[in-house]
Amino acid sequence: MQRFGGRDCRAGLLKNTGDDMNNTIMILNNSEEKINLLKILFENEGYNLISARSGPEAAEKTDDTIDLIIMDVELEGENGFMVCKELREKTNAPIIIISRLNSDSEKGFGFSAGADDYLTEPFSYNELTARTKAHIRRYCTYKGKDTKADGSIIHIKNLTVDMQTQLVTVDDRKVSLTTTEYNMLVLMLKERKKVFSFEEIYDKIWGEPYFYKANNTIMVHILKLRKKIEANAKKPEIIKTAWGKGYYID
């Protein structure tokens, strides 16, 4: 198994001939060696790759053609978490942070800055590509690229969600959600009154085995979602908490 950040990550890979050819990934990293490595890995998987060596360069290159961003937060002379936050303001494309920084507080900073995922080095090539494909698949679904929605429109208080266009509005004002935030909202909207445990949310949204520290990740995303759709995030009327159990929409 290839590992990024270890000695065995340069092993040859079989080229993927699937449907990923039209997806574009941007790599933000100070290290030319790591950029080249990731380019080799993902070009062999059939993705289009562009790279940036700094936050300003990444911001300049971020547009609607970018389907996913992979970035290191250890950027020379820059606060990588602030860069992540600035990129999030420009795009709803998934952002995966890869870094040697692995404390819970640093991961919390990453998710608070708008990251959808956080991998600490060393990690396996298979893990990175699996997460990349899952995030891009959900993002393409969110953008309406490859699936047809059911066409229903859901109203809750002053919130409206058009399941066909993936348009979310509050008081007729468009709300910009990340794919993770949108998918969490839709998950609870489709099964009103059901309390979703942390395990269920993590399994359905991230598609990975649950682990206890994932609770922090979920809580950060719920808080960010509430700030966007609730009149008062501290007194939510839409996404409610079932203490000790999880979250639900009444």
CSV table of C-alpha atoms in Angstrom, one decimal:
chain,number,residue,atom,x,y,z
A,1,MET,CA,0.0,0.0,0.0
A,2,GLN,CA,1.4,3.4,-1.0
A,3,ARG,CA,1.7,6.0,1.8
A,4,PHE,CA,2.0,9.8,1.5
A,5,GLY,CA,4.6,11.2,3.8
A,6,GLY,CA,6.5,7.9,3.9
A,7,ARG,CA,9.1,6.1,1.8
A,8,ASP,CA,6.7,3.9,-0.2
A,9,CYS,CA,4.5,6.6,-1.8
A,10,ARG,CA,6.4,6.6,-5.1
A,11,ALA,CA,5.2,3.2,-6.2
A,12,GLY,CA,3.7,2.9,-9.7
A,13,LEU,CA,0.0,3.0,-10.1
A,14,LEU,CA,-2.4,1.6,-12.7
A,15,LYS,CA,-4.3,4.3,-14.7
A,16,ASN,CA,-8.0,4.6,-14.0
A,17,THR,CA,-10.2,4.5,-17.1
A,18,GLY,CA,-13.3,5.6,-15.3
A,19,ASP,CA,-15.5,8.7,-15.5
A,20,ASP,CA,-13.2,11.0,-13.5
A,21,MET,CA,-11.5,12.6,-16.6
A,22,ASN,CA,-13.6,15.7,-16.5
A,23,ASN,CA,-13.0,16.5,-12.8
A,24,THR,CA,-10.3,19.1,-11.9
A,25,ILE,CA,-8.4,19.1,-8.6
A,26,MET,CA,-6.3,22.0,-7.4
A,27,ILE,CA,-3.2,21.2,-5.2
A,28,LEU,CA,-2.0,23.9,-2.9
A,29,ASN,CA,1.4,23.2,-1.4
A,30,ASN,CA,4.7,24.9,-0.8
A,31,SER,CA,6.6,21.7,-1.7
A,32,GLU,CA,7.3,21.1,-5.4
A,33,GLU,CA,8.1,17.5,-4.6
A,34,LYS,CA,4.7,16.9,-2.9
A,35,ILE,CA,2.9,18.7,-5.8
A,36,ASN,CA,4.6,16.5,-8.3
A,37,LEU,CA,3.8,13.4,-6.3
A,38,LEU,CA,0.1,14.2,-6.0
A,39,LYS,CA,0.0,15.1,-9.7
A,40,ILE,CA,1.4,11.7,-10.6
A,41,LEU,CA,-1.1,10.0,-8.3
A,42,PHE,CA,-4.2,11.8,-9.5
A,43,GLU,CA,-3.3,12.1,-13.2
A,44,ASN,CA,-2.9,8.3,-13.1
A,45,GLU,CA,-6.5,8.2,-11.8
A,46,GLY,CA,-7.7,10.3,-14.7
A,47,TYR,CA,-8.1,13.7,-13.0
A,48,ASN,CA,-7.1,17.1,-14.4
A,49,LEU,CA,-4.6,18.8,-12.1
A,50,ILE,CA,-3.6,22.4,-11.5
A,51,SER,CA,-1.3,23.6,-8.7
A,52,ALA,CA,-0.6,26.6,-6.5
A,53,ARG,CA,2.3,27.4,-4.3
A,54,SER,CA,0.7,30.1,-2.2
A,55,GLY,CA,-2.7,31.3,-0.9
A,56,PRO,CA,-2.9,34.3,-3.4
A,57,GLU,CA,-2.1,32.0,-6.3
A,58,ALA,CA,-4.7,29.5,-5.2
A,59,ALA,CA,-7.3,32.2,-4.8
A,60,GLU,CA,-6.6,33.5,-8.3
A,61,LYS,CA,-7.0,30.1,-9.8
A,62,THR,CA,-10.1,29.2,-7.8
A,63,ASP,CA,-13.2,29.3,-10.1
A,64,ASP,CA,-16.2,27.1,-11.1
A,65,THR,CA,-14.0,24.6,-12.9
A,66,ILE,CA,-12.4,23.4,-9.7
A,67,ASP,CA,-14.1,20.3,-8.3
A,68,LEU,CA,-11.9,19.8,-5.3
A,69,ILE,CA,-8.9,21.4,-3.5
A,70,ILE,CA,-6.2,19.5,-1.7
A,71,MET,CA,-4.1,21.8,0.5
A,72,ASP,CA,-1.5,21.8,3.2
A,73,VAL,CA,-2.0,24.3,5.9
A,74,GLU,CA,1.8,24.6,6.6
A,75,LEU,CA,2.3,27.3,4.1
A,76,GLU,CA,5.5,29.3,4.2
A,77,GLY,CA,4.8,32.8,5.5
A,78,GLU,CA,1.0,32.3,5.6
A,79,ASN,CA,-1.6,31.1,8.0
A,80,GLY,CA,-2.9,28.0,6.2
A,81,PHE,CA,-6.2,28.0,8.1
A,82,MET,CA,-6.9,31.6,7.0
A,83,VAL,CA,-6.1,30.6,3.4
A,84,CYS,CA,-8.6,27.8,3.7
A,85,LYS,CA,-11.2,30.2,5.0
A,86,GLU,CA,-10.5,32.6,2.1
A,87,LEU,CA,-10.8,29.8,-0.4
A,88,ARG,CA,-14.1,28.6,1.1
A,89,GLU,CA,-15.5,32.1,0.6
A,90,LYS,CA,-14.7,31.7,-3.2
A,91,THR,CA,-16.0,28.2,-3.8
A,92,ASN,CA,-18.2,25.5,-2.4
A,93,ALA,CA,-15.9,22.8,-3.8
A,94,PRO,CA,-14.7,20.3,-1.2
A,95,ILE,CA,-11.5,21.1,0.5
A,96,ILE,CA,-9.3,18.4,1.9
A,97,ILE,CA,-6.5,19.4,4.2
A,98,ILE,CA,-3.4,17.3,4.4
A,99,SER,CA,-0.9,18.1,7.1
A,100,ARG,CA,1.6,16.9,9.7
A,101,LEU,CA,-0.4,18.9,12.3
A,102,ASN,CA,-2.6,16.3,14.0
A,103,SER,CA,-3.9,17.7,17.3
A,104,ASP,CA,-7.6,17.9,17.8
A,105,SER,CA,-7.4,21.7,18.1
A,106,GLU,CA,-5.7,22.0,14.7
A,107,LYS,CA,-8.2,19.7,13.1
A,108,GLY,CA,-10.9,21.9,14.7
A,109,PHE,CA,-9.3,25.0,13.2
A,110,GLY,CA,-9.4,23.3,9.8
A,111,PHE,CA,-13.1,22.3,9.9
A,112,SER,CA,-14.0,25.8,11.3
A,113,ALA,CA,-12.1,27.3,8.4
A,114,GLY,CA,-14.3,25.4,5.9
A,115,ALA,CA,-12.5,22.2,5.2
A,116,ASP,CA,-14.6,19.1,4.4
A,117,ASP,CA,-11.9,16.6,5.4
A,118,TYR,CA,-8.6,16.5,7.2
A,119,LEU,CA,-5.9,13.9,6.8
A,120,THR,CA,-2.7,13.7,8.8
A,121,GLU,CA,0.5,12.5,7.3
A,122,PRO,CA,1.5,9.7,6.8
A,123,PHE,CA,-1.7,8.4,5.2
A,124,SER,CA,-2.3,5.8,2.5
A,125,TYR,CA,-2.7,6.7,-1.2
A,126,ASN,CA,-5.8,4.5,-1.2
A,127,GLU,CA,-7.3,6.5,1.7
A,128,LEU,CA,-6.7,9.8,-0.1
A,129,THR,CA,-8.1,8.7,-3.4
A,130,ALA,CA,-11.1,7.1,-1.8
A,131,ARG,CA,-12.0,10.3,0.1
A,132,THR,CA,-11.3,12.4,-3.0
A,133,LYS,CA,-13.6,10.3,-5.2
A,134,ALA,CA,-16.4,10.4,-2.5
A,135,HIS,CA,-16.2,14.2,-2.1
A,136,ILE,CA,-16.2,14.8,-5.8
A,137,ARG,CA,-19.1,12.5,-6.4
A,138,ARG,CA,-21.1,14.3,-3.7
A,139,TYR,CA,-20.1,17.7,-5.1
A,140,CYS,CA,-21.1,16.8,-8.6
A,141,THR,CA,-24.4,15.5,-7.4
A,142,TYR,CA,-24.9,18.8,-5.4
A,143,LYS,CA,-24.1,20.8,-8.6
A,144,GLY,CA,-26.5,18.6,-10.6
A,145,LYS,CA,-23.7,17.3,-12.9
A,146,ASP,CA,-24.5,13.7,-12.9
A,147,THR,CA,-27.8,12.9,-11.2
A,148,LYS,CA,-31.4,13.9,-11.4
A,149,ALA,CA,-33.0,15.1,-8.2
A,150,ASP,CA,-36.6,14.3,-7.2
A,151,GLY,CA,-37.9,17.7,-8.0
A,152,SER,CA,-39.6,18.3,-4.7
A,153,ILE,CA,-39.5,21.6,-2.8
A,154,ILE,CA,-39.3,21.6,1.0
A,155,HIS,CA,-40.4,24.5,3.2
A,156,ILE,CA,-39.6,24.8,6.9
A,157,LYS,CA,-40.3,28.1,8.6
A,158,ASN,CA,-38.4,30.6,6.4
A,159,LEU,CA,-36.2,28.0,4.9
A,160,THR,CA,-36.8,26.6,1.4
A,161,VAL,CA,-34.8,23.8,-0.3
A,162,ASP,CA,-35.4,23.0,-4.0
A,163,MET,CA,-34.2,19.4,-4.3
A,164,GLN,CA,-34.1,19.6,-8.1
A,165,THR,CA,-31.8,22.7,-8.4
A,166,GLN,CA,-30.2,22.2,-4.9
A,167,LEU,CA,-31.1,25.9,-4.3
A,168,VAL,CA,-31.3,26.8,-0.6
A,169,THR,CA,-33.0,30.1,0.4
A,170,VAL,CA,-33.8,31.8,3.7
A,171,ASP,CA,-36.4,34.5,3.5
A,172,ASP,CA,-36.0,34.3,-0.3
A,173,ARG,CA,-32.3,35.0,0.1
A,174,LYS,CA,-29.9,32.5,-1.5
A,175,VAL,CA,-27.7,30.7,1.0
A,176,SER,CA,-24.4,29.2,-0.2
A,177,LEU,CA,-23.7,25.8,1.4
A,178,THR,CA,-20.8,23.5,1.0
A,179,THR,CA,-21.5,20.0,-0.2
A,180,THR,CA,-21.1,18.6,3.3
A,181,GLU,CA,-23.5,21.2,4.7
A,182,TYR,CA,-26.0,20.6,2.0
A,183,ASN,CA,-25.9,16.9,2.3
A,184,MET,CA,-26.3,17.0,6.1
A,185,LEU,CA,-29.3,19.3,5.7
A,186,VAL,CA,-31.0,17.1,3.1
A,187,LEU,CA,-30.3,14.0,5.1
A,188,MET,CA,-32.4,15.3,8.0
A,189,LEU,CA,-35.0,16.9,5.7
A,190,LYS,CA,-35.8,13.6,4.0
A,191,GLU,CA,-36.5,11.9,7.3
A,192,ARG,CA,-38.1,14.6,9.5
A,193,LYS,CA,-38.4,13.9,13.2
A,194,LYS,CA,-35.8,11.1,13.0
A,195,VAL,CA,-32.9,11.7,15.4
A,196,PHE,CA,-29.7,11.0,13.5
A,197,SER,CA,-26.9,9.8,15.8
A,198,PHE,CA,-23.3,10.9,15.3
A,199,GLU,CA,-22.5,7.5,14.0
A,200,GLU,CA,-25.3,7.6,11.4
A,201,ILE,CA,-24.4,11.1,10.2
A,202,TYR,CA,-20.7,10.2,9.8
A,203,ASP,CA,-21.5,7.0,8.0
A,204,LYS,CA,-23.9,8.6,5.6
A,205,ILE,CA,-22.1,11.9,4.9
A,206,TRP,CA,-18.5,10.9,5.1
A,207,GLY,CA,-19.0,7.3,4.1
A,208,GLU,CA,-16.4,6.1,6.6
A,209,PRO,CA,-16.4,4.0,9.8
A,210,TYR,CA,-17.3,6.1,12.8
A,211,PHE,CA,-14.8,7.0,15.5
A,212,TYR,CA,-15.4,9.0,18.6
A,213,LYS,CA,-13.4,12.1,17.7
A,214,ALA,CA,-15.6,12.4,14.6
A,215,ASN,CA,-18.1,14.0,16.9
A,216,ASN,CA,-16.1,17.3,16.9
A,217,THR,CA,-16.1,17.3,13.1
A,218,ILE,CA,-19.9,16.8,13.0
A,219,MET,CA,-20.5,19.5,15.6
A,220,VAL,CA,-18.4,22.0,13.7
A,221,HIS,CA,-20.3,21.4,10.5
A,222,ILE,CA,-23.7,21.6,12.3
A,223,LEU,CA,-22.7,24.9,13.8
A,224,LYS,CA,-21.6,26.4,10.5
A,225,LEU,CA,-24.9,25.1,8.9
A,226,ARG,CA,-27.0,26.6,11.7
A,227,LYS,CA,-25.2,30.0,11.3
A,228,LYS,CA,-26.3,30.0,7.6
A,229,ILE,CA,-29.9,28.9,7.9
A,230,GLU,CA,-31.0,29.8,11.5
A,231,ALA,CA,-32.2,33.2,12.7
A,232,ASN,CA,-30.2,32.5,15.8
A,233,ALA,CA,-27.7,29.7,15.7
A,234,LYS,CA,-27.6,29.6,19.5
A,235,LYS,CA,-31.3,29.0,19.6
A,236,PRO,CA,-31.9,26.9,16.6
A,237,GLU,CA,-35.5,26.4,15.4
A,238,ILE,CA,-34.7,24.2,12.4
A,239,ILE,CA,-31.9,21.8,13.2
A,240,LYS,CA,-32.5,20.7,16.7
A,241,THR,CA,-30.3,18.8,19.2
A,242,ALA,CA,-31.5,15.6,20.9
A,243,TRP,CA,-29.1,15.8,23.9
A,244,GLY,CA,-26.9,12.7,24.1
A,245,LYS,CA,-28.5,11.2,21.0
A,246,GLY,CA,-27.8,13.4,17.9
A,247,TYR,CA,-29.6,15.9,15.6
A,248,TYR,CA,-33.0,16.1,13.9
A,249,ILE,CA,-35.3,18.4,12.0
A,250,ASP,CA,-38.8,18.6,13.5
